[in-house]
CSV table of C-alpha atoms in Angstrom, one decimal:
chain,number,residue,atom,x,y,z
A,1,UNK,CA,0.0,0.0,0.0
A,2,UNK,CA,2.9,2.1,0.8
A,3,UNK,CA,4.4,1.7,-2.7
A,4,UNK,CA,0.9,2.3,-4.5
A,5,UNK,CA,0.1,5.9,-2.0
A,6,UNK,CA,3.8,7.0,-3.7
A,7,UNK,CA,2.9,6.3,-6.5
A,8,UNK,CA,-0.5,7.8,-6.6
A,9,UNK,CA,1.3,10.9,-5.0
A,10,UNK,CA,4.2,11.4,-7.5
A,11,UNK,CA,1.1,11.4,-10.6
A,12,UNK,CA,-0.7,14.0,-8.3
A,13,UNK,CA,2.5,16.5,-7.6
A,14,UNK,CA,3.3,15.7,-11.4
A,15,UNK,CA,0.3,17.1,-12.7
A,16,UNK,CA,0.1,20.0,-10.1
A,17,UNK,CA,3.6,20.9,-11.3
A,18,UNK,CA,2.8,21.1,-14.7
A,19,UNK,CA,-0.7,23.3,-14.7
A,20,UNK,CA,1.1,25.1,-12.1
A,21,UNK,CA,4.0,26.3,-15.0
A,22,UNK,CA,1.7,26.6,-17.7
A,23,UNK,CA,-0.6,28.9,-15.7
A,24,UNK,CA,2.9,30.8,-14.6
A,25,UNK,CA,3.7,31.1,-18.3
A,26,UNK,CA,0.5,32.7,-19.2
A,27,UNK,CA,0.6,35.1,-16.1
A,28,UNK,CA,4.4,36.0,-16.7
A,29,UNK,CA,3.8,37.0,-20.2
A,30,UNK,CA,0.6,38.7,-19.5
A,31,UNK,CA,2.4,40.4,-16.5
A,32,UNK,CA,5.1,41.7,-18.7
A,33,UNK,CA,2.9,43.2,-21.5
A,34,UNK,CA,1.5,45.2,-19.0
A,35,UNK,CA,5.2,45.9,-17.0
A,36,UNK,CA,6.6,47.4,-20.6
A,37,UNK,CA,4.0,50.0,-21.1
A,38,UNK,CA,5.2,51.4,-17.6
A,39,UNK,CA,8.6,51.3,-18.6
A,40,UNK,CA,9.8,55.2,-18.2
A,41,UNK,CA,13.9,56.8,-17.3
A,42,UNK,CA,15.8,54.1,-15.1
A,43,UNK,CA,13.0,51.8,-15.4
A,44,UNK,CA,14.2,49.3,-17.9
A,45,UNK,CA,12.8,46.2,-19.7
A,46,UNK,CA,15.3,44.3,-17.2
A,47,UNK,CA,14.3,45.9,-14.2
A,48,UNK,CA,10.4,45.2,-15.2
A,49,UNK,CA,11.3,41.6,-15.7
A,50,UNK,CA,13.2,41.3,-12.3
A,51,UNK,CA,10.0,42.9,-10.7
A,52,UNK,CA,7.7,41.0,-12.6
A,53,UNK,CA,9.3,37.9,-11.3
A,54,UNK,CA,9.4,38.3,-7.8
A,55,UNK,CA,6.0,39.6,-7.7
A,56,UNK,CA,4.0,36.4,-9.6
A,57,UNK,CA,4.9,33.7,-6.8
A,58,UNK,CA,2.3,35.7,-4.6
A,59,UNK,CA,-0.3,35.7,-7.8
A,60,UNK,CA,0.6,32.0,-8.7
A,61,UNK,CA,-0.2,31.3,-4.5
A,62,UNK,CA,-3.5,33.1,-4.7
A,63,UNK,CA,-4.5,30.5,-7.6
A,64,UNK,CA,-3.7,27.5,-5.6
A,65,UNK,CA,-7.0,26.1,-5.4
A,66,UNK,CA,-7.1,26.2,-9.5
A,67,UNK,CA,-4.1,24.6,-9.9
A,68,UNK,CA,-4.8,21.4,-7.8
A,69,UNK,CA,-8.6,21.3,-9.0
A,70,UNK,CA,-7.2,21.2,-12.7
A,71,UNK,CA,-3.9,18.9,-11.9
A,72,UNK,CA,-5.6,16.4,-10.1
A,73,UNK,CA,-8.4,16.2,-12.6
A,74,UNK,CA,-5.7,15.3,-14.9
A,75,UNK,CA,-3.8,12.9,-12.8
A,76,UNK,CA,-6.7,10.7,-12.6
A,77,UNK,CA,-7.7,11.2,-16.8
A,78,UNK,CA,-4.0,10.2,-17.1
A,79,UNK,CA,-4.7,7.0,-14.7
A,80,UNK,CA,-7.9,6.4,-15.8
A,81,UNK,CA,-6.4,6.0,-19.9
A,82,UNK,CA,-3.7,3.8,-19.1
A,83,UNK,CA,-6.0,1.3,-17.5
A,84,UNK,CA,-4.5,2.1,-14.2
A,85,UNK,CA,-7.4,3.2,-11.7
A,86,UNK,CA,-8.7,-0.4,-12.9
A,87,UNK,CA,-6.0,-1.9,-11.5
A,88,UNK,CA,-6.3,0.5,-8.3
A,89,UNK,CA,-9.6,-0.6,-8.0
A,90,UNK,CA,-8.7,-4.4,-8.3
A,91,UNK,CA,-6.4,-4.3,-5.6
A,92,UNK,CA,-8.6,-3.9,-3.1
A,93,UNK,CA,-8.4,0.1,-2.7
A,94,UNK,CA,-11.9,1.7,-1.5
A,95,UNK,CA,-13.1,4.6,-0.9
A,96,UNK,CA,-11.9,5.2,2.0
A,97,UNK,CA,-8.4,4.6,1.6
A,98,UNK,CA,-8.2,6.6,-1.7
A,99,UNK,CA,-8.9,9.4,0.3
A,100,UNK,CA,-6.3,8.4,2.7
A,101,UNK,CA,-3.9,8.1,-0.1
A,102,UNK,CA,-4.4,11.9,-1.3
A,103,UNK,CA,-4.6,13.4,2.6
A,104,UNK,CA,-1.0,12.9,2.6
A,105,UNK,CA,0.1,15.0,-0.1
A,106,UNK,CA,-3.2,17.3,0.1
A,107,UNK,CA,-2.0,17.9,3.9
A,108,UNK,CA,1.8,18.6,3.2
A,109,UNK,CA,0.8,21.2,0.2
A,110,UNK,CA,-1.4,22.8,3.2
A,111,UNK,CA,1.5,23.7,5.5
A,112,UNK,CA,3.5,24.8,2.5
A,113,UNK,CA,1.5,27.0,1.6
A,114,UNK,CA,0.9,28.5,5.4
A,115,UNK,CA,4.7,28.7,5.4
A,116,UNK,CA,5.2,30.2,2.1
A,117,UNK,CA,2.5,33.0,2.9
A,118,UNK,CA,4.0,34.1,6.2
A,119,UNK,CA,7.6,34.1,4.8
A,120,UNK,CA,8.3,33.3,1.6
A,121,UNK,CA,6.4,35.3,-1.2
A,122,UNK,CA,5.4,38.6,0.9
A,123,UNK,CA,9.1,39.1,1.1
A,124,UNK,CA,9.8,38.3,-2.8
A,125,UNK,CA,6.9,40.5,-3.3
A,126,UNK,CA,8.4,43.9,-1.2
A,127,UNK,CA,11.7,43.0,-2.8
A,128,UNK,CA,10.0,43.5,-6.2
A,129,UNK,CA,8.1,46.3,-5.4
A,130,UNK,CA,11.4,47.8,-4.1
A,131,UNK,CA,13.0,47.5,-7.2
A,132,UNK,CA,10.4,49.2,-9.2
A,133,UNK,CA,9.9,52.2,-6.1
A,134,UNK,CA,13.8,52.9,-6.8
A,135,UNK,CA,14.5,52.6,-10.3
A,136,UNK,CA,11.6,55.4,-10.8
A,137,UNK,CA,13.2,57.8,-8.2
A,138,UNK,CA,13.6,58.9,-4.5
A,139,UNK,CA,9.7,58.2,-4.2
A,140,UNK,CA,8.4,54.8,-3.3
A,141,UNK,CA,4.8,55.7,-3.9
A,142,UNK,CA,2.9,55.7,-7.4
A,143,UNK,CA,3.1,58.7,-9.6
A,144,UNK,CA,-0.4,60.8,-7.7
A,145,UNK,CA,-0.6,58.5,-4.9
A,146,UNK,CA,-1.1,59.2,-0.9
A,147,UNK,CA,-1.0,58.1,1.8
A,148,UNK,CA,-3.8,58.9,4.3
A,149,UNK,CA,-5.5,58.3,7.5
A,150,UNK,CA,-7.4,59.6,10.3
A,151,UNK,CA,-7.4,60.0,14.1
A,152,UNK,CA,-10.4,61.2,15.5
A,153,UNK,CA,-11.8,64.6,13.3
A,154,UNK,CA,-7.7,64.9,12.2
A,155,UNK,CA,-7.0,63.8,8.8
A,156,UNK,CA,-3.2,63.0,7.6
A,157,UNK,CA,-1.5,63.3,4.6
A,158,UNK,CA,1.5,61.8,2.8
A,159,UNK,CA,2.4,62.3,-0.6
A,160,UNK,CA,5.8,61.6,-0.9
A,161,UNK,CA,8.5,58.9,0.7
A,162,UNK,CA,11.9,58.7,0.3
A,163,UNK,CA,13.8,55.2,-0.3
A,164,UNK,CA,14.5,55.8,3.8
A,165,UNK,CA,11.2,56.1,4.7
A,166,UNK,CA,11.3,60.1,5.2
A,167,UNK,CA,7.8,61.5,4.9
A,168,UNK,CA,7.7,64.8,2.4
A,169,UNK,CA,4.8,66.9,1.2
A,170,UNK,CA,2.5,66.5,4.2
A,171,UNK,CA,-0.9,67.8,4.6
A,172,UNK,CA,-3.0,67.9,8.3
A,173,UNK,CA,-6.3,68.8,8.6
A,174,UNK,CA,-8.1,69.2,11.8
A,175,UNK,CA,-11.7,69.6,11.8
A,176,UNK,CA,-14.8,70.4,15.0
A,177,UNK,CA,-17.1,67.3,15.5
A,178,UNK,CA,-19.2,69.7,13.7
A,179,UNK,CA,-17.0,68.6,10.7
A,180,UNK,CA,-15.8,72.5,10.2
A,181,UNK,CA,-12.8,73.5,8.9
A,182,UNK,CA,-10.4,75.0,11.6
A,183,UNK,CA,-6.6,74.4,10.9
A,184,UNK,CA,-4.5,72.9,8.3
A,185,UNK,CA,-0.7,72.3,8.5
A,186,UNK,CA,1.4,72.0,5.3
A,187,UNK,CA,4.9,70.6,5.6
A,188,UNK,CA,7.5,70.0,2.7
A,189,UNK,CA,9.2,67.4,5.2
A,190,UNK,CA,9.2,65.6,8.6
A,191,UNK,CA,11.3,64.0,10.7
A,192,UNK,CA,10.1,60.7,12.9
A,193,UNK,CA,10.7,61.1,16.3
A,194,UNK,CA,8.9,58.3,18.1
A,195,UNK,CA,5.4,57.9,19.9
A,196,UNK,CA,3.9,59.3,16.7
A,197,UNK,CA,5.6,62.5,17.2
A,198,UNK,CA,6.7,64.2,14.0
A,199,UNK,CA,8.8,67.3,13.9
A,200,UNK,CA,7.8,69.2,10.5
A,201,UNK,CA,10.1,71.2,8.5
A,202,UNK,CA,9.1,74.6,5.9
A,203,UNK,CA,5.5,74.4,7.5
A,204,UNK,CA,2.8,76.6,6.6
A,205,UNK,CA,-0.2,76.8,8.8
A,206,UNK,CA,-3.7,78.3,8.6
A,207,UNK,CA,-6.1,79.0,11.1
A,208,UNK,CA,-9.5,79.9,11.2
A,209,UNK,CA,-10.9,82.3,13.2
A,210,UNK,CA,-14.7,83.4,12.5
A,211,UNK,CA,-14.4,84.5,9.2
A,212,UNK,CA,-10.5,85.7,9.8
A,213,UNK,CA,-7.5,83.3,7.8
A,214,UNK,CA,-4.4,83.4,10.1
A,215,UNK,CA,-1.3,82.3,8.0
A,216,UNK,CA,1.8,81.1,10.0
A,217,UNK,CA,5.3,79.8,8.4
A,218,UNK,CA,7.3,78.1,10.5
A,219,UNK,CA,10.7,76.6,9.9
A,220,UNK,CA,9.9,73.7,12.1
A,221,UNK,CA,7.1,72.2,14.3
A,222,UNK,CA,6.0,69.4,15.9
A,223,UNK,CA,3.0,67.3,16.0
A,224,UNK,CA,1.3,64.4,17.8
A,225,UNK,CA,-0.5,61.8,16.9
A,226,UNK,CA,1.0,60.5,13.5
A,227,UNK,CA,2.2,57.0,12.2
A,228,UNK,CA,5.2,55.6,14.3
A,229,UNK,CA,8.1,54.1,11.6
A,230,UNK,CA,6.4,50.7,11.7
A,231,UNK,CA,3.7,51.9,10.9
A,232,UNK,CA,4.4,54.1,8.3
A,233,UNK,CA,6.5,51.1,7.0
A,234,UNK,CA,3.0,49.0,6.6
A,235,UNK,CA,1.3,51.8,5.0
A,236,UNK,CA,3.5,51.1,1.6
A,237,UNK,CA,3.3,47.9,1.8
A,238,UNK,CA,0.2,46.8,-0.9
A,239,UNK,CA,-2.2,43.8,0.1
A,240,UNK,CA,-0.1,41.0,-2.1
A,241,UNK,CA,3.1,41.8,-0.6
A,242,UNK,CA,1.5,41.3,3.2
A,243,UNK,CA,1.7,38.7,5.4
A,244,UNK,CA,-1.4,37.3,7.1
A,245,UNK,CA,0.3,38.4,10.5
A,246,UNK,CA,0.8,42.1,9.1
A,247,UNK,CA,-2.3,41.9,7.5
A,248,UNK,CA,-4.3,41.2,11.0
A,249,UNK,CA,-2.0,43.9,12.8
A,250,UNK,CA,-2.5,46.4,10.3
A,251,UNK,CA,-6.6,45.5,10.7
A,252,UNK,CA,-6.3,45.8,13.8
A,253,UNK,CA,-4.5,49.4,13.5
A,254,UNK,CA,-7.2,50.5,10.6
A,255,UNK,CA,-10.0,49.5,13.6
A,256,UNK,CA,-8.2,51.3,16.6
A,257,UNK,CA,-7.9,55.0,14.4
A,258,UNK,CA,-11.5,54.5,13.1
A,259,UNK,CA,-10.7,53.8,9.6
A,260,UNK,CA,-12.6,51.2,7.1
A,261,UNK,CA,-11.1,47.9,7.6
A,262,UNK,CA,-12.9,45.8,5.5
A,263,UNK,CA,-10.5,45.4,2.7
A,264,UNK,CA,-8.0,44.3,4.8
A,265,UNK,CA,-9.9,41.6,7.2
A,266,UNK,CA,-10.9,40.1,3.8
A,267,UNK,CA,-7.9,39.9,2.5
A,268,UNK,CA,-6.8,38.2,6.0
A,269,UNK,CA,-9.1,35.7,6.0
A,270,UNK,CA,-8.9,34.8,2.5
A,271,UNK,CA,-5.1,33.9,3.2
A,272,UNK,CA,-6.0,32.4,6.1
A,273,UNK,CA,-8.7,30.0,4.2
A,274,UNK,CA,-6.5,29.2,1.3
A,275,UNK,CA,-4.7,26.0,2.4
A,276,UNK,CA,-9.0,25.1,3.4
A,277,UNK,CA,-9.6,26.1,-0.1
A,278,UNK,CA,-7.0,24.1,-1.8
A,279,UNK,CA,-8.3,20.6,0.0
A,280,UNK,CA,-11.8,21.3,-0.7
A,281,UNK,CA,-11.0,21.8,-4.6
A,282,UNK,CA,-8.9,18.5,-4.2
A,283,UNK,CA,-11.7,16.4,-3.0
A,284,UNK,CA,-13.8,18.0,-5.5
A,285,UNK,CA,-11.5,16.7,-8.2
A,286,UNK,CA,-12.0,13.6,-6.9
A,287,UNK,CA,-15.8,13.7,-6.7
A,288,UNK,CA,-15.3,14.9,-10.7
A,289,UNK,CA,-12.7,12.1,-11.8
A,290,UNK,CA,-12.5,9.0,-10.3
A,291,UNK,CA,-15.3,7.5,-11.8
A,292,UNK,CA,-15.6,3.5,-13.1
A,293,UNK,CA,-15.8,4.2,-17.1
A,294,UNK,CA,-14.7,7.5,-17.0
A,295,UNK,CA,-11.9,6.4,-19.8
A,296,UNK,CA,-13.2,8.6,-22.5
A,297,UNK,CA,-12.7,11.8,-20.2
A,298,UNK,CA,-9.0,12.8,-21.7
A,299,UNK,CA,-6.5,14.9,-19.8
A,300,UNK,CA,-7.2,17.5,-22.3
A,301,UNK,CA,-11.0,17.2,-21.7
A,302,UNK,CA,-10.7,17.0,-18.0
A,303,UNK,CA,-7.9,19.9,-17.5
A,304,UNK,CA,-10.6,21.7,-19.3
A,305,UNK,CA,-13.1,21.2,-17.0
A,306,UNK,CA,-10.9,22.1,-13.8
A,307,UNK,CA,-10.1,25.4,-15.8
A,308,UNK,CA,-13.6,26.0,-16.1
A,309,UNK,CA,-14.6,25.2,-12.4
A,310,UNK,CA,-11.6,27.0,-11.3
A,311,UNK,CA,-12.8,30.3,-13.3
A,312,UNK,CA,-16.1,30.0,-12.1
A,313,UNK,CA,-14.9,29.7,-8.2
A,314,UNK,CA,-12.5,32.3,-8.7
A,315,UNK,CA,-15.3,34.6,-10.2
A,316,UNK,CA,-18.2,33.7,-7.5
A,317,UNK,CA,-15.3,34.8,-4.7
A,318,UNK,CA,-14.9,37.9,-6.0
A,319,UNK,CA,-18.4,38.7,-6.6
A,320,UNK,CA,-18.8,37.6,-3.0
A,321,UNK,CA,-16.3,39.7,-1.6
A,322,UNK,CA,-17.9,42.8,-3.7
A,323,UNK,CA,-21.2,41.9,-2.4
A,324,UNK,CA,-19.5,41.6,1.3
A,325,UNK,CA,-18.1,44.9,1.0
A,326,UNK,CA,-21.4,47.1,-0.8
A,327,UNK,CA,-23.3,45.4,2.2
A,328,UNK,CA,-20.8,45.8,5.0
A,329,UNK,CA,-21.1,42.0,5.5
A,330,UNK,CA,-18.8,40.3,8.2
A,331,UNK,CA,-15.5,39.5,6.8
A,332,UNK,CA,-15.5,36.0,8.0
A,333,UNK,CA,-18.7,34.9,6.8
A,334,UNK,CA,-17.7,36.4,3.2
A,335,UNK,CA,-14.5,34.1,3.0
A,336,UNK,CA,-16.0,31.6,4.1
A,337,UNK,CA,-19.4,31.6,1.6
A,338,UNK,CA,-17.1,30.3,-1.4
A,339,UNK,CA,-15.4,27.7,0.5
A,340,UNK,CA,-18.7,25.9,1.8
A,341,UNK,CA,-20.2,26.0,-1.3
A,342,UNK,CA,-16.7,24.3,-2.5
A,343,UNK,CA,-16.7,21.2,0.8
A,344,UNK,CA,-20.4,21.0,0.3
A,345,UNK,CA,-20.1,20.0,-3.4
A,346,UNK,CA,-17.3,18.1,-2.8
A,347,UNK,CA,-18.5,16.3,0.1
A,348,UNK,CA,-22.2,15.2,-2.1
A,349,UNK,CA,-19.9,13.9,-5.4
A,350,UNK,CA,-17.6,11.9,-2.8
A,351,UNK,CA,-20.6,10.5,-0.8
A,352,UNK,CA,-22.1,9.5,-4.1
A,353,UNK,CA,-19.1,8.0,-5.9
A,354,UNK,CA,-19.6,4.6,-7.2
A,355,UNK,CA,-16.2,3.1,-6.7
């Protein structure tokens, strides 16, 4: 039994391999046509393909679940045509320990994929990003891109980071609960003290006072209440290149200052459902392939069919998460909608497989 589970495994983690580089192929080209219209001074075709690649392991993660519907589906097609699933079947294998056979490899490719999420691809992904932020200039944010939050009725804004993480062109507004105007603060630089104490440099303040406008310039001032380093640090980072830990601290910091964290907790507990995800399109594969009779379903045939299922799934998550978000639906609840839908289905075509 132990020779026939290895062998059973090596057709599974064959298959998964090789949808796994053809879907990587087709992203990495469609990546790069896309990279090369951004291409613009010291951001050359090489540089775009260095990014390009150390950004699609996180994108290639995300379609997990696709990749092992489809490659399973053809590891049994290619079993199934050379006559060998009959000879599985003769031996004695049941249900039950068919199932057995794919926990294995279905359970390793779990914790891989926990491990490669916490450590692995959000760190490829920053050190991609990176290599964009400097190869366009001393700015790691997008050409017309900010940074802002809030604290209380104080609004903050960022529109310019240096490679060393010093904060330029800033903006503070402070409004009444009465959400009035009463004092903005314009800065062309800051310094980060600590405790989310900023000293500003070249500011320019305005005060309002009835229906008088007091201007001050000041050559430096400080103010309370801002991001702290780490902070700031998470601020740049974009969803793909987060780790479900910074992911839940920076939830956590969104809901503390007030802000909308929606975005962010569904991104969390989608990562955190993946290796869920990944098993219940396995067993759905199953439920889908290993079928008496099923000889005629080719590996062409039946990769198409995982493709298809795998598009659909991907497509009925996001419209879940858009329908999560328009109705302020609990962020749990919406990652979870796709996957039961996913064990229920797969649970039904195991229950009812005639093998």
């Amino acid at each position: 039994m132990r020779i026939l589970r290895g062998y059973v495994t090596r057709h599974l983690i064959a298959s998964w391999a090789l949808v796994g580089a053809m879907l990587s192929i087709l992203l990495l080209l469609v990546r790069l046509l896309d990279e090369m219209d951004r291409l613009a001074g010291g951001y050359t075709a090489t540089k775009a393909i260095l990014h390009v690649a150390l950004t699609l392991p996180q994108q290639l993660l995300m379609l997990t679940p696709v990749v092992v519907l489809a490659g399973t589906l053809a590891a049994f097609a290619r079993l199934e045509q050379s006559n060998e699933m009959t000879v599985i079947r003769g031996s004695g294998v049941n249900k039950k320990r068919l199932l057995g056979m794919m926990g294995i490899p279905f359970l390793v490719l779990a914790v891989a994929l926990w491990v490669t999420m916490e450590w692995v691809t959000p760190s490829l992904h920053q050190w991609g990003e990176e290599i964009r932020n400097e190869a366009r200039g001393n700015n790691t944010l997008e050409p017309g891109e900010s940074l802002w939050s809030r604290a209380g009725p104080t609004f903050y804004r960022v529109g310019r980071l240096g490679e060393d993480g010093t904060p330029g062109d800033i903006d503070i507004f402070v409004f009444v609960p009465e959400h009035q105007l009463t004092r903005t603060i314009h800065a062309a630089r800051a310094e980060i003290l600590g405790q989310r104490r900023w000293r500003l440099h070249d500011t320019v303040e305005r005060r309002w006072e009835g229906n008088t406008v007091m201007v001050t310039h000041s050559p430096e001032l400080t103010f309370d209440g801002l991001w702290t380093r780490d902070e700031l640090q998470r601020l740049l980072l974009s969803l793909d290149s987060m780790s479900p830990s910074v992911l839940f601290q920076y939830k956590n910091y969104l809901d503390r200052s007030g802000q909308v964290s929606d975005t962010h907790a569904l991104a969390f507990w989608n990562r955190v459902l993946l290796p869920l995800a990944t098993i219940g399109m396995g067993l759905l594969a199953l439920g889908l392939s290993a079928k008496p009779g099923s000889r005629r379903s080719g590996m062409g045939r039946q990769l198409g069919l995982g493709v298809l299922i795998g598009v659909l799934f991907y497509l009925g998550s996001q419209v879940a998460v858009a329908l999560g978000q328009i109705f302020h639906l609990s962020a749990l609840g919406t990652a979870l909608f796709p996957l039961v839908c996913i064990f229920t289905a797969a649970i039904l075509l195991v229950y009812r497989l005639r093998w």
